[in-house]
Coordinates of N, CA and C in Angstrom, one line a residue:
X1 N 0.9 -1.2 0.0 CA 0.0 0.0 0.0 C 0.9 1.2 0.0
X2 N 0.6 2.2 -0.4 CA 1.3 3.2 -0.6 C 0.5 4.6 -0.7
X3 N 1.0 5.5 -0.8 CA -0.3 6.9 -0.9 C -1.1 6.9 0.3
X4 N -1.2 6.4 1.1 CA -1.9 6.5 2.4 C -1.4 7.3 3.2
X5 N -2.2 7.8 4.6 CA -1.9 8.8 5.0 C -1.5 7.3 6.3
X6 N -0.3 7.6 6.7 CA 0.1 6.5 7.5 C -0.6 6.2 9.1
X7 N -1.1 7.4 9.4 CA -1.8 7.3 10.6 C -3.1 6.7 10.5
X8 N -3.8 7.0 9.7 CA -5.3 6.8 9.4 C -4.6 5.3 9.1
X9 N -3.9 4.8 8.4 CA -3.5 3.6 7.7 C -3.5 2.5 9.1
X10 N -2.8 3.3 10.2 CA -2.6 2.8 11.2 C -3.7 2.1 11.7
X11 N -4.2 3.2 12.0 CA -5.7 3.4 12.6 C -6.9 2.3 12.0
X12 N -6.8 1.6 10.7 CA -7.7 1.3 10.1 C -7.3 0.0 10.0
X13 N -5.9 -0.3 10.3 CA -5.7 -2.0 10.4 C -5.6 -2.3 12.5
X14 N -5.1 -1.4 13.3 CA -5.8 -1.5 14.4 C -7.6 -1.8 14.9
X15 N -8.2 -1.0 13.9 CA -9.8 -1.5 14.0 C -9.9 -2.5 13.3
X16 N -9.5 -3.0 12.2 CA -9.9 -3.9 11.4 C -10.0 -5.5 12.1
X17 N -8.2 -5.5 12.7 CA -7.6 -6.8 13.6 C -7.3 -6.5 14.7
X18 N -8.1 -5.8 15.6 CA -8.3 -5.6 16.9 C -8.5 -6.6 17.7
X19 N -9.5 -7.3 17.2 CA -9.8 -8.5 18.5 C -8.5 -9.9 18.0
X20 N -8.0 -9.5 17.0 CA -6.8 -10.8 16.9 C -5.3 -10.2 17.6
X21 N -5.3 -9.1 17.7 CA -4.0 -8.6 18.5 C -3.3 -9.7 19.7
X22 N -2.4 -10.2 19.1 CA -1.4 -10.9 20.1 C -1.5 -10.6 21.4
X23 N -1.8 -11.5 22.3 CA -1.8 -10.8 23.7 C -0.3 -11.5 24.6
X24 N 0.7 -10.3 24.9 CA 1.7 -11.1 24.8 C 2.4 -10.1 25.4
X25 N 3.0 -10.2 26.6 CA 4.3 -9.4 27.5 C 5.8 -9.6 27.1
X26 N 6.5 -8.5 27.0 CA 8.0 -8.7 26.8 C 8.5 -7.9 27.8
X27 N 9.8 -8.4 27.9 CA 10.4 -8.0 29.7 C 12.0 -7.5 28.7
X28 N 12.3 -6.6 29.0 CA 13.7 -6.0 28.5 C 14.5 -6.3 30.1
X29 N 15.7 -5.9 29.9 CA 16.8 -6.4 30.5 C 16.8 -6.0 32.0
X30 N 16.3 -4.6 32.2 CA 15.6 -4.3 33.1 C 14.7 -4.6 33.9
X31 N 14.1 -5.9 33.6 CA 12.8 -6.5 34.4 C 11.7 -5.3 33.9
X32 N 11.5 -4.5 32.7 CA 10.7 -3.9 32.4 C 9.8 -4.0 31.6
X33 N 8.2 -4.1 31.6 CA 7.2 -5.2 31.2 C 6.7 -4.1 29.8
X34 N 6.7 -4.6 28.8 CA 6.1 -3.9 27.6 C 4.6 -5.1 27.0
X35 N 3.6 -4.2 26.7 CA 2.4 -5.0 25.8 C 2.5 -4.3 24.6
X36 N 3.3 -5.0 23.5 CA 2.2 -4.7 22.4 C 1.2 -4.5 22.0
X37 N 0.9 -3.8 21.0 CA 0.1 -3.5 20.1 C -0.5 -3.5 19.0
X38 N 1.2 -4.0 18.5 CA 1.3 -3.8 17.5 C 1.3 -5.2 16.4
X39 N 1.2 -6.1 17.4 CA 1.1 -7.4 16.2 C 0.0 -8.3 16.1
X40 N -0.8 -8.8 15.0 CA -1.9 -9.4 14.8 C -1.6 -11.0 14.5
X41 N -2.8 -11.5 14.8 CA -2.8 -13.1 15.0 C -3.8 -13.1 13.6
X42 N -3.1 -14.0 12.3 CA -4.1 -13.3 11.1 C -3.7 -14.9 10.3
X43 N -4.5 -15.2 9.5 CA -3.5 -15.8 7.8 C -3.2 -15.4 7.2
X44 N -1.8 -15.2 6.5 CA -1.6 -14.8 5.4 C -2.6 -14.5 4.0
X45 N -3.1 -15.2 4.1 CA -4.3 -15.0 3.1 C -5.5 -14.0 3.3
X46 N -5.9 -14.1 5.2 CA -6.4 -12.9 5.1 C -5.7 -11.4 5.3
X47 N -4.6 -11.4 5.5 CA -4.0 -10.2 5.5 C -3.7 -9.3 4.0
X48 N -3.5 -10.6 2.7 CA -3.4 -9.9 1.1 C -4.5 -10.0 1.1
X49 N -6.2 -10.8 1.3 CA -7.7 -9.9 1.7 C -7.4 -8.2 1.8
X50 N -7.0 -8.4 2.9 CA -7.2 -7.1 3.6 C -6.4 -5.9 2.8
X51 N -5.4 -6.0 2.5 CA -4.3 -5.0 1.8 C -5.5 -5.2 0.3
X52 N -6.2 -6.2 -0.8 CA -6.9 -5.5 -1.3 C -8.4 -4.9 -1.2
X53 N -8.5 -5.3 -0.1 CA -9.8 -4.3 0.2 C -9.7 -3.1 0.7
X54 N -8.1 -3.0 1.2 CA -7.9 -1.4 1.7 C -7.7 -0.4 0.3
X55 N -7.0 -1.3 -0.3 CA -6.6 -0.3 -1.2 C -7.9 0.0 -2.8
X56 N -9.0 -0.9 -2.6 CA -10.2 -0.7 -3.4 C -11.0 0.1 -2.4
X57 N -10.7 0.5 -0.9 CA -11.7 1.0 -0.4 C -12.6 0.5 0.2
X58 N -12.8 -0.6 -0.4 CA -14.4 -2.0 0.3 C -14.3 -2.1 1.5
X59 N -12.8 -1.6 2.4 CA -12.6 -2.0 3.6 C -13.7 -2.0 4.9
X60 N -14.4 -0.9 4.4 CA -15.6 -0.3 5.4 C -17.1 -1.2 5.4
X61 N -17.0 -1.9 4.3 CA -18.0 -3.1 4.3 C -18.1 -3.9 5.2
X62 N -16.6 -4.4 5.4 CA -16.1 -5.8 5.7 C -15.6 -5.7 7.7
X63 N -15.3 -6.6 8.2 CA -14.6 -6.7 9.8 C -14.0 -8.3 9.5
X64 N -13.1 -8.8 10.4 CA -12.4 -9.9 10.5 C -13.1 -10.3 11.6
X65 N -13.7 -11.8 11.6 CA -14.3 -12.6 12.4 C -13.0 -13.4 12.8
X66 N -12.7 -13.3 14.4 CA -11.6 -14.0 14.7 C -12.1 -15.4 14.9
X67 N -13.0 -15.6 15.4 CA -13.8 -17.0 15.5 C -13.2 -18.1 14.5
X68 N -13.7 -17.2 13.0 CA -14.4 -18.1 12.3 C -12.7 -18.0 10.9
X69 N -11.7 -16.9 11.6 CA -10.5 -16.5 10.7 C -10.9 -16.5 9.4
X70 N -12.7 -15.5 9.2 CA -12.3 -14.9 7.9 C -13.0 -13.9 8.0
X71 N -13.0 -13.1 6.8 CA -13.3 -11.5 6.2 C -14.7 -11.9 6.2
X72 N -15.6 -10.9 6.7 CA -17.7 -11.3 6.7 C -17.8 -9.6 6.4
X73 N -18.5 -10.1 5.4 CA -19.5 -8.5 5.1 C -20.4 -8.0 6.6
X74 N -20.0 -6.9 6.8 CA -20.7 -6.2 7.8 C -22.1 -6.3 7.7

């Protein structure tokens, strides 16, 4: 994807794969506890889904059912 405005881009695959977000603590050297947020539990197949329904726009149709690990018309 490209031409996007990177924040909104952000923003739109955060809502999209929200409920698949890795739930997962990392401890640096310091005994200091970090949660991502930044990484999704996905298939490869649904993630080139998703890159082209972002970039046709259809994105707003569609949500990712984690349940069922696919793309469902809203």
């Amino acid at each position: 994807c490209f031409n996007f405005d990177p924040q909104k881009f952000e923003l739109l695959l955060h809502n999209f794969f929200g409920e698949a977000c890795l739930n997962v603590d990392i401890f640096d050297a310091n005994k200091q506890r970090y949660t991502p947020r930044e990484w999704f539990i996905a298939p490869l197949e649904i993630i080139e889904k998703t890159i082209q329904l972002i970039i046709s726009g259809g994105i707003i149709n569609y949500r990712y059912d984690t349940t069922k690990q696919e793309i469902v018309f809203r």
